CSV table of C-alpha atoms and ligand atoms in Angstrom, one decimal:
chain,number,residue,atom,x,y,z
E,1,MET,CA,6.1,9.4,24.9
E,2,GLN,CA,3.5,12.1,25.0
E,3,ALA,CA,0.7,11.5,27.4
E,4,GLY,CA,-1.8,11.9,24.6
E,5,ALA,CA,-0.2,9.1,22.6
E,6,ALA,CA,-0.1,6.8,25.6
E,7,ALA,CA,-3.7,7.4,26.4
E,8,ALA,CA,-4.7,6.9,22.7
E,9,ILE,CA,-2.7,3.6,22.6
E,10,GLU,CA,-4.6,2.4,25.7
E,11,GLU,CA,-7.9,3.5,24.2
E,12,LEU,CA,-7.3,1.7,20.9
E,13,ALA,CA,-5.9,-1.4,22.6
E,14,GLY,CA,-9.1,-1.6,24.7
E,15,GLN,CA,-11.2,-1.4,21.6
E,16,LEU,CA,-9.1,-4.1,19.8
E,17,ALA,CA,-9.3,-6.4,22.8
E,18,GLN,CA,-13.0,-6.7,22.1
E,19,THR,CA,-12.8,-6.5,18.3
E,20,HIS,CA,-13.9,-9.4,16.2
E,21,LYS,CA,-13.0,-8.0,12.7
E,22,LEU,CA,-10.3,-5.4,12.1
E,23,VAL,CA,-9.5,-3.6,8.9
E,24,VAL,CA,-6.2,-1.9,8.6
E,25,CYS,CA,-6.0,0.8,5.8
E,26,THR,CA,-2.3,1.6,5.1
E,27,GLY,CA,-0.4,4.0,2.9
E,28,ALA,CA,3.3,4.7,2.2
E,29,GLY,CA,4.0,5.9,5.7
E,30,VAL,CA,3.7,2.3,7.0
E,31,SER,CA,6.6,1.3,4.7
E,32,ALA,CA,8.7,4.4,5.5
E,33,GLU,CA,10.4,2.7,8.5
E,34,SER,CA,11.5,-0.1,6.1
E,35,GLY,CA,13.3,2.5,4.1
E,36,VAL,CA,10.8,2.6,1.2
E,37,PRO,CA,10.5,6.2,0.1
E,38,THR,CA,6.9,7.5,0.0
E,39,PHE,CA,5.4,7.9,-3.4
E,40,ARG,CA,6.1,11.6,-3.5
E,41,ASP,CA,9.7,10.9,-2.6
E,42,ALA,CA,10.0,7.9,-4.9
E,43,SER,CA,12.2,10.0,-7.2
E,44,SER,CA,15.7,10.0,-5.7
E,45,GLY,CA,19.1,10.1,-7.2
E,46,LEU,CA,18.9,9.5,-11.0
E,47,TRP,CA,15.2,9.8,-10.8
E,48,ALA,CA,15.1,13.0,-8.9
E,49,LYS,CA,14.5,15.0,-12.1
E,50,TYR,CA,11.2,13.1,-12.7
E,51,ASP,CA,7.9,13.8,-11.1
E,52,PRO,CA,6.3,10.5,-9.9
E,53,MET,CA,2.9,11.9,-10.4
E,54,THR,CA,3.6,12.2,-14.2
E,55,LEU,CA,5.6,9.0,-14.5
E,56,ALA,CA,2.7,7.0,-12.8
E,57,THR,CA,0.3,7.5,-15.7
E,58,PRO,CA,-0.7,5.6,-18.8
E,59,GLU,CA,0.2,8.6,-20.9
E,60,ALA,CA,3.8,8.5,-19.6
E,61,PHE,CA,4.0,4.8,-20.4
E,62,ALA,CA,2.5,5.2,-23.9
E,63,ARG,CA,5.0,8.0,-24.6
E,64,ASP,CA,8.1,6.2,-23.1
E,65,PRO,CA,7.6,2.7,-21.9
E,66,LEU,CA,11.4,2.2,-21.5
E,67,LEU,CA,11.6,5.2,-19.0
E,68,VAL,CA,8.6,4.1,-17.0
E,69,TRP,CA,9.7,0.4,-16.9
E,70,ASN,CA,13.2,1.4,-15.6
E,71,TRP,CA,11.6,3.6,-13.0
E,72,TYR,CA,9.5,0.7,-11.7
E,73,LEU,CA,12.6,-1.6,-11.9
E,74,HIS,CA,14.5,0.9,-9.8
E,75,ARG,CA,11.7,0.8,-7.2
E,76,ARG,CA,11.4,-3.0,-7.4
E,77,ARG,CA,15.2,-3.3,-6.7
E,78,GLN,CA,14.8,-0.9,-3.7
E,79,VAL,CA,12.0,-2.9,-2.2
E,80,ASP,CA,13.7,-6.3,-2.8
E,81,ALA,CA,16.6,-5.1,-0.7
E,82,LEU,CA,14.4,-4.0,2.2
E,83,ALA,CA,12.4,-5.9,4.8
E,84,PRO,CA,9.0,-5.5,6.6
E,85,ASN,CA,9.3,-3.3,9.7
E,86,PRO,CA,7.8,-3.8,13.2
E,87,GLY,CA,4.6,-2.0,12.0
E,88,HIS,CA,4.0,-4.6,9.3
E,89,THR,CA,4.9,-7.4,11.7
E,90,ALA,CA,2.5,-6.2,14.4
E,91,ILE,CA,-0.3,-6.0,11.9
E,92,ALA,CA,0.4,-9.6,10.8
E,93,GLU,CA,0.6,-10.7,14.5
E,94,LEU,CA,-2.9,-9.4,15.1
E,95,GLN,CA,-4.2,-12.3,12.8
E,96,GLY,CA,-3.3,-14.7,15.6
E,97,ILE,CA,-5.2,-12.7,18.2
E,98,LEU,CA,-8.3,-11.4,16.5
E,99,ASN,CA,-10.9,-13.4,14.6
E,100,GLU,CA,-10.4,-11.6,11.3
E,101,VAL,CA,-7.8,-9.0,10.1
E,102,VAL,CA,-8.0,-7.5,6.6
E,103,VAL,CA,-5.3,-5.2,5.2
E,104,VAL,CA,-6.4,-2.6,2.6
E,105,THR,CA,-3.2,-1.1,1.3
E,106,GLN,CA,-2.3,1.6,-1.2
E,107,ASN,CA,1.3,0.4,-1.1
E,108,VAL,CA,2.7,-1.6,-4.1
E,109,ASP,CA,5.8,-2.9,-2.2
E,110,GLY,CA,4.4,-6.3,-1.1
E,111,LEU,CA,5.8,-5.8,2.4
E,112,HIS,CA,2.5,-6.7,4.2
E,113,ARG,CA,2.5,-10.1,2.6
E,114,ARG,CA,6.2,-10.6,3.3
E,115,ALA,CA,5.4,-9.8,7.0
E,116,GLY,CA,2.9,-12.6,7.0
E,117,SER,CA,-0.4,-10.8,6.5
E,118,ARG,CA,-2.7,-13.2,4.6
E,119,THR,CA,-5.7,-11.1,3.5
E,120,VAL,CA,-4.2,-8.1,1.7
E,121,LEU,CA,-6.1,-6.0,-0.8
E,122,GLU,CA,-3.6,-4.1,-2.9
E,123,LEU,CA,-5.8,-1.2,-4.2
E,124,HIS,CA,-3.0,0.2,-6.3
E,125,GLY,CA,-1.5,-3.0,-7.6
E,126,THR,CA,2.0,-4.4,-7.0
E,127,LEU,CA,5.5,-3.9,-8.2
E,128,TYR,CA,5.7,-7.7,-8.6
E,129,GLY,CA,2.9,-8.1,-11.1
E,130,THR,CA,2.6,-7.5,-14.9
E,131,LYS,CA,-0.3,-7.2,-17.4
E,132,ARG,CA,-0.7,-6.6,-21.1
E,133,PHE,CA,-0.7,-2.8,-21.8
E,134,HIS,CA,-3.5,-2.9,-24.3
E,135,ASP,CA,-6.1,-5.2,-22.6
E,136,GLY,CA,-4.9,-5.4,-19.0
E,137,HIS,CA,-4.8,-9.2,-19.1
E,138,LYS,CA,-2.5,-10.3,-16.3
E,139,VAL,CA,0.5,-12.2,-17.4
E,140,ASP,CA,3.2,-14.1,-15.4
E,141,TYR,CA,6.3,-12.3,-16.7
E,142,ARG,CA,9.6,-14.1,-16.0
E,143,TRP,CA,11.8,-11.4,-14.4
E,144,PRO,CA,15.5,-11.5,-15.2
E,145,GLY,CA,17.3,-13.6,-12.6
E,146,ASP,CA,19.5,-10.9,-11.1
E,147,LEU,CA,18.1,-7.4,-11.1
E,148,THR,CA,21.1,-5.9,-9.5
E,149,ASP,CA,22.7,-4.2,-12.5
E,150,PHE,CA,19.9,-5.0,-14.9
E,151,GLU,CA,18.3,-2.2,-17.0
E,152,PHE,CA,15.6,-2.7,-19.6
E,153,THR,CA,16.4,-1.8,-23.2
E,154,GLN,CA,14.0,-1.3,-26.1
E,155,ASP,CA,14.8,-4.9,-27.1
E,156,SER,CA,14.4,-6.4,-23.7
E,157,LEU,CA,11.1,-4.6,-22.6
E,158,PRO,CA,8.7,-7.2,-21.0
E,159,ARG,CA,6.4,-8.8,-23.5
E,160,CYS,CA,3.6,-11.3,-23.3
E,161,PRO,CA,5.1,-14.8,-23.9
E,162,ASP,CA,1.9,-15.7,-25.8
E,163,THR,CA,1.2,-12.7,-28.0
E,164,GLY,CA,4.4,-10.7,-27.9
E,165,GLU,CA,2.5,-7.6,-26.8
E,166,LEU,CA,4.1,-5.1,-24.5
E,167,LEU,CA,3.5,-5.7,-20.8
E,168,ARG,CA,3.2,-3.0,-18.2
E,169,PRO,CA,3.6,-3.0,-14.4
E,170,ASP,CA,0.4,-4.3,-12.6
E,171,ILE,CA,0.0,-0.9,-11.0
E,172,VAL,CA,-3.0,1.4,-11.0
E,173,TRP,CA,-1.8,4.7,-12.4
E,174,PHE,CA,-3.4,8.2,-11.9
E,175,GLY,CA,-6.5,8.6,-14.0
E,176,GLU,CA,-7.0,4.8,-14.1
E,177,ALA,CA,-9.9,3.0,-12.4
E,178,LEU,CA,-9.0,0.7,-9.5
E,179,ASP,CA,-9.9,-3.0,-9.9
E,180,SER,CA,-13.6,-2.9,-9.2
E,181,VAL,CA,-13.7,-6.3,-7.4
E,182,THR,CA,-10.8,-5.3,-5.1
E,183,LEU,CA,-12.3,-1.9,-4.3
E,184,SER,CA,-15.8,-3.3,-3.6
E,185,GLN,CA,-14.2,-5.9,-1.3
E,186,ALA,CA,-12.4,-3.1,0.5
E,187,PHE,CA,-15.6,-1.2,1.1
E,188,MET,CA,-17.4,-4.3,2.1
E,189,HIS,CA,-14.8,-5.2,4.7
E,190,ALA,CA,-14.6,-1.6,6.1
E,191,ARG,CA,-18.4,-1.5,6.4
E,192,SER,CA,-18.5,-4.8,8.4
E,193,ALA,CA,-15.5,-4.1,10.6
E,194,ASP,CA,-15.7,-3.6,14.4
E,195,CYS,CA,-12.6,-1.4,14.2
E,196,VAL,CA,-10.7,0.3,11.4
E,197,ILE,CA,-7.1,1.5,11.8
E,198,VAL,CA,-5.8,4.0,9.2
E,199,ALA,CA,-2.0,4.2,9.2
E,200,GLY,CA,0.6,5.9,7.2
E,201,THR,CA,-1.5,7.7,4.6
E,202,SER,CA,-2.1,11.4,4.0
E,203,GLY,CA,-5.6,10.4,2.7
E,204,VAL,CA,-5.2,12.5,-0.4
E,205,VAL,CA,-5.7,9.9,-3.1
E,206,TYR,CA,-9.2,8.8,-4.0
E,207,PRO,CA,-11.0,6.5,-4.1
E,208,ALA,CA,-8.6,4.7,-1.7
E,209,ALA,CA,-9.1,7.4,0.9
E,210,ALA,CA,-12.9,6.9,0.7
E,211,VAL,CA,-12.7,3.4,2.3
E,212,PRO,CA,-12.0,4.5,5.9
E,213,GLU,CA,-14.1,7.6,5.3
E,214,GLU,CA,-17.1,5.3,4.7
E,215,ALA,CA,-16.4,3.3,7.9
E,216,LEU,CA,-16.2,6.5,9.9
E,217,GLN,CA,-19.5,7.7,8.5
E,218,LEU,CA,-21.2,4.4,9.4
E,219,GLY,CA,-20.0,4.8,13.0
E,220,VAL,CA,-17.3,2.1,12.8
E,221,TYR,CA,-14.7,2.7,15.5
E,222,THR,CA,-11.8,4.4,13.6
E,223,ALA,CA,-8.3,5.2,14.7
E,224,GLU,CA,-5.5,6.9,12.9
E,225,ILE,CA,-1.7,6.4,13.3
E,226,ASN,CA,0.4,9.1,11.7
E,227,PRO,CA,3.0,11.5,13.0
E,228,ASP,CA,1.2,14.2,11.0
E,229,GLU,CA,-2.5,14.7,11.9
E,230,THR,CA,-4.7,14.4,8.8
E,231,GLU,CA,-8.2,15.6,8.3
E,232,LEU,CA,-9.6,12.2,9.1
E,233,ALA,CA,-7.7,12.1,12.5
E,234,ARG,CA,-9.8,15.1,13.6
E,235,ARG,CA,-13.0,13.0,13.2
E,236,ALA,CA,-11.6,9.6,14.3
E,237,ASP,CA,-12.3,8.0,17.6
E,238,ALA,CA,-8.5,7.9,18.4
E,239,TYR,CA,-5.5,9.5,17.0
E,240,ILE,CA,-1.9,8.4,17.7
E,241,ALA,CA,0.7,10.8,16.6
E,242,LEU,CA,3.5,8.3,16.3
E,243,PRO,CA,5.3,6.3,13.6
E,244,SER,CA,3.4,3.1,12.9
E,245,GLY,CA,6.5,1.0,13.5
E,246,VAL,CA,6.6,2.5,17.1
E,247,ALA,CA,2.8,2.6,17.9
E,248,LEU,CA,1.6,-0.8,16.5
E,249,PRO,CA,4.0,-3.1,18.4
E,250,GLN,CA,2.9,-1.3,21.7
E,251,ILE,CA,-0.7,-1.6,20.8
E,252,VAL,CA,-0.4,-5.3,20.0
E,253,ALA,CA,1.5,-5.9,23.3
E,254,ARG,CA,-1.3,-4.2,25.3
E,255,VAL,CA,-4.0,-6.1,23.4
E,256,LYS,CA,-2.3,-9.4,24.4
E,257,GLN,CA,-2.3,-8.3,28.0
E,258,LEU,CA,-5.9,-7.4,27.9
E,259,ARG,CA,-6.8,-10.6,26.2
E,260,GLY,CA,-4.8,-12.5,28.7
E,261,ARG,CA,-2.4,-13.9,26.2
E,262,ARG,CA,1.3,-13.8,26.6
Y,301,LIG,C1,-9.2,7.4,-10.5
Y,301,LIG,C2,0.4,3.5,-7.6
Y,301,LIG,C3,-11.0,7.6,-12.0
Y,301,LIG,C4,1.4,4.2,-8.5
Y,301,LIG,C5,-0.9,5.3,-6.8
Y,301,LIG,C6,-11.9,12.0,-6.4
Y,301,LIG,C7,-12.5,10.8,-6.7
Y,301,LIG,C8,-11.8,9.9,-7.5
Y,301,LIG,C9,-10.6,10.2,-8.1
Y,301,LIG,C10,-10.1,11.5,-7.9
Y,301,LIG,C11,-10.7,12.4,-7.0
Y,301,LIG,N1,-9.9,13.5,-7.0
Y,301,LIG,C12,-8.8,13.3,-7.7
Y,301,LIG,C13,-8.9,12.1,-8.3
Y,301,LIG,C14,-7.9,11.6,-9.2
Y,301,LIG,C15,-6.7,10.8,-8.5
Y,301,LIG,C16,-6.4,11.4,-7.1
Y,301,LIG,O1,-6.9,11.0,-6.1
Y,301,LIG,N2,-5.5,12.4,-7.2
Y,301,LIG,C17,-5.0,13.0,-6.0
Y,301,LIG,C18,-3.6,13.4,-6.1
Y,301,LIG,C19,-5.9,14.3,-5.7
Y,301,LIG,N3,-7.1,9.5,-8.3
Y,301,LIG,C20,-6.9,8.6,-9.3
Y,301,LIG,O2,-6.4,8.9,-10.4
Y,301,LIG,C21,-7.3,7.2,-9.1
Y,301,LIG,N4,-8.1,6.8,-10.2
Y,301,LIG,O3,-9.7,8.2,-9.8
Y,301,LIG,O4,-9.8,6.9,-11.6
Y,301,LIG,C22,-11.6,6.7,-13.0
Y,301,LIG,C23,-12.8,6.0,-12.7
Y,301,LIG,C24,-13.4,5.3,-13.7
Y,301,LIG,C25,-12.8,5.1,-14.9
Y,301,LIG,C26,-11.5,5.7,-15.2
Y,301,LIG,C27,-11.0,6.5,-14.2
Y,301,LIG,C28,-6.1,6.3,-9.1
Y,301,LIG,C29,-5.1,6.6,-8.0
Y,301,LIG,C30,-4.0,5.6,-7.9
Y,301,LIG,C31,-2.7,6.2,-8.3
Y,301,LIG,N5,-1.6,5.3,-8.0
Y,301,LIG,N6,0.0,4.4,-6.6
Y,301,LIG,C32,2.8,4.0,-8.0
Y,301,LIG,O5,3.1,3.7,-6.8
Y,301,LIG,O6,3.7,4.1,-8.9
Y,301,LIG,S1,-1.2,6.5,-5.7
Y,301,LIG,C33,0.1,6.7,-4.7
Y,301,LIG,O7,0.1,8.0,-4.1
Y,301,LIG,C34,0.1,5.8,-3.4
Y,301,LIG,O8,-0.3,4.5,-3.7
Y,301,LIG,C35,-0.8,6.5,-2.5
Y,301,LIG,O9,-2.1,6.1,-2.6
Y,301,LIG,C36,-0.7,7.9,-2.9
Y,301,LIG,C37,0.1,8.8,-1.9
Y,301,LIG,O10,1.3,8.1,-1.7
Y,301,LIG,P1,2.4,8.7,-0.8
Y,301,LIG,O11,2.5,10.2,-1.0
Y,301,LIG,O12,3.6,7.9,-0.7
Y,301,LIG,O13,1.7,8.4,0.5
Y,301,LIG,P2,1.0,9.3,1.5
Y,301,LIG,O14,1.4,10.8,1.3
Y,301,LIG,O15,-0.4,8.9,1.5
Y,301,LIG,O16,1.8,8.7,2.8
Y,301,LIG,C38,2.6,9.4,3.5
Y,301,LIG,C39,1.8,9.6,4.8
Y,301,LIG,O17,2.4,8.7,5.8
Y,301,LIG,C40,1.9,11.0,5.3
Y,301,LIG,O18,0.7,11.4,5.9
Y,301,LIG,C41,3.0,10.9,6.4
Y,301,LIG,O19,2.8,11.8,7.5
Y,301,LIG,C42,2.8,9.5,6.9
Y,301,LIG,N7,4.0,8.9,7.5
Y,301,LIG,C43,5.3,9.1,7.2
Y,301,LIG,N8,6.1,8.2,7.9
Y,301,LIG,C44,5.2,7.5,8.7
Y,301,LIG,C45,3.9,7.9,8.5
Y,301,LIG,N9,2.8,7.4,9.1
Y,301,LIG,C46,3.1,6.4,10.0
Y,301,LIG,N10,4.3,6.0,10.3
Y,301,LIG,C47,5.4,6.5,9.7
Y,301,LIG,N11,6.6,6.1,10.0
């Protein structure tokens, strides 16, 4: 491992050993080692001819709900077949070491919860939720039992059991406002954290990217974990140029040593 990464891991572990409240802001990079393609790569195989940036919009859904639903079904099937990776697990493990750990994620794959993280703010929604298209009212849709070979048709599109209205994925699309309560909670936690870790995000998409930015501006100790250095890394207190699934388990092991726990 590069000397820089080892020193940065030691530095961050030292900070975490005296941290009361940690906020971990994650993007698609944290799920990459589970095999979940990042959003920009979410179009593979059959879907390669579609641009996810145009599919993940209310306009695309209004124009062709069947196409958009089957894209999300494809991504849901992908994630169902995958598992949390050591990065997700390490974040969950910190809950048993630090007083408070809050995950603020842009990911919609549900892997933080599956890894055992209990406080997870899903800024961009979840592949596992549905809501009415016209009023955003959340509805518990009963998914088909076996999704393996299932594809939606015009007649089988998800509909509200009460009103029969068309349902949509409970996902925040481009051009749509994030849930205001979830977003304000994310900012509140970041402001009151002793340490913020930003992992696996290019920090391009707003307002999600503004959450760690605000912590940094308030002087909260901030570290980034990403093989590619982002603009935030250059201003952060520590930058670890490693995959999160490699760095985070090492950081947690060192924190345990420093906190005298085996
Ligand atoms: C909104 C769900 C307004 C969909 C997603 C300024 C302020 C406010 C808004 C804007 C603004 N400028 C532009 C906007 C508009 C837009 C935006 O930010 N556009 C960008 C492209 C410039 N924002 C919006 O539209 C937001 N809404 O602004 O509403 C409004 C307000 C009031 C009223 C009405 C409207 C909504 C944005 C949410 C869109 N939905 N996801 C779905 O999944 O289908 S965003 C989606 O893309 C992801 O959730 C993620 O946030 C983003 C990027 O995803 P990826 O490309 O996959 O991830 P990323 O590149 O971040 O991650 C890869 C990184 O990981 C890389 O850096 C890589 O190096 C690293 N990595 C790779 N492997 C590893 C790794 N790191 C660690 N370990 C590894 N192993």
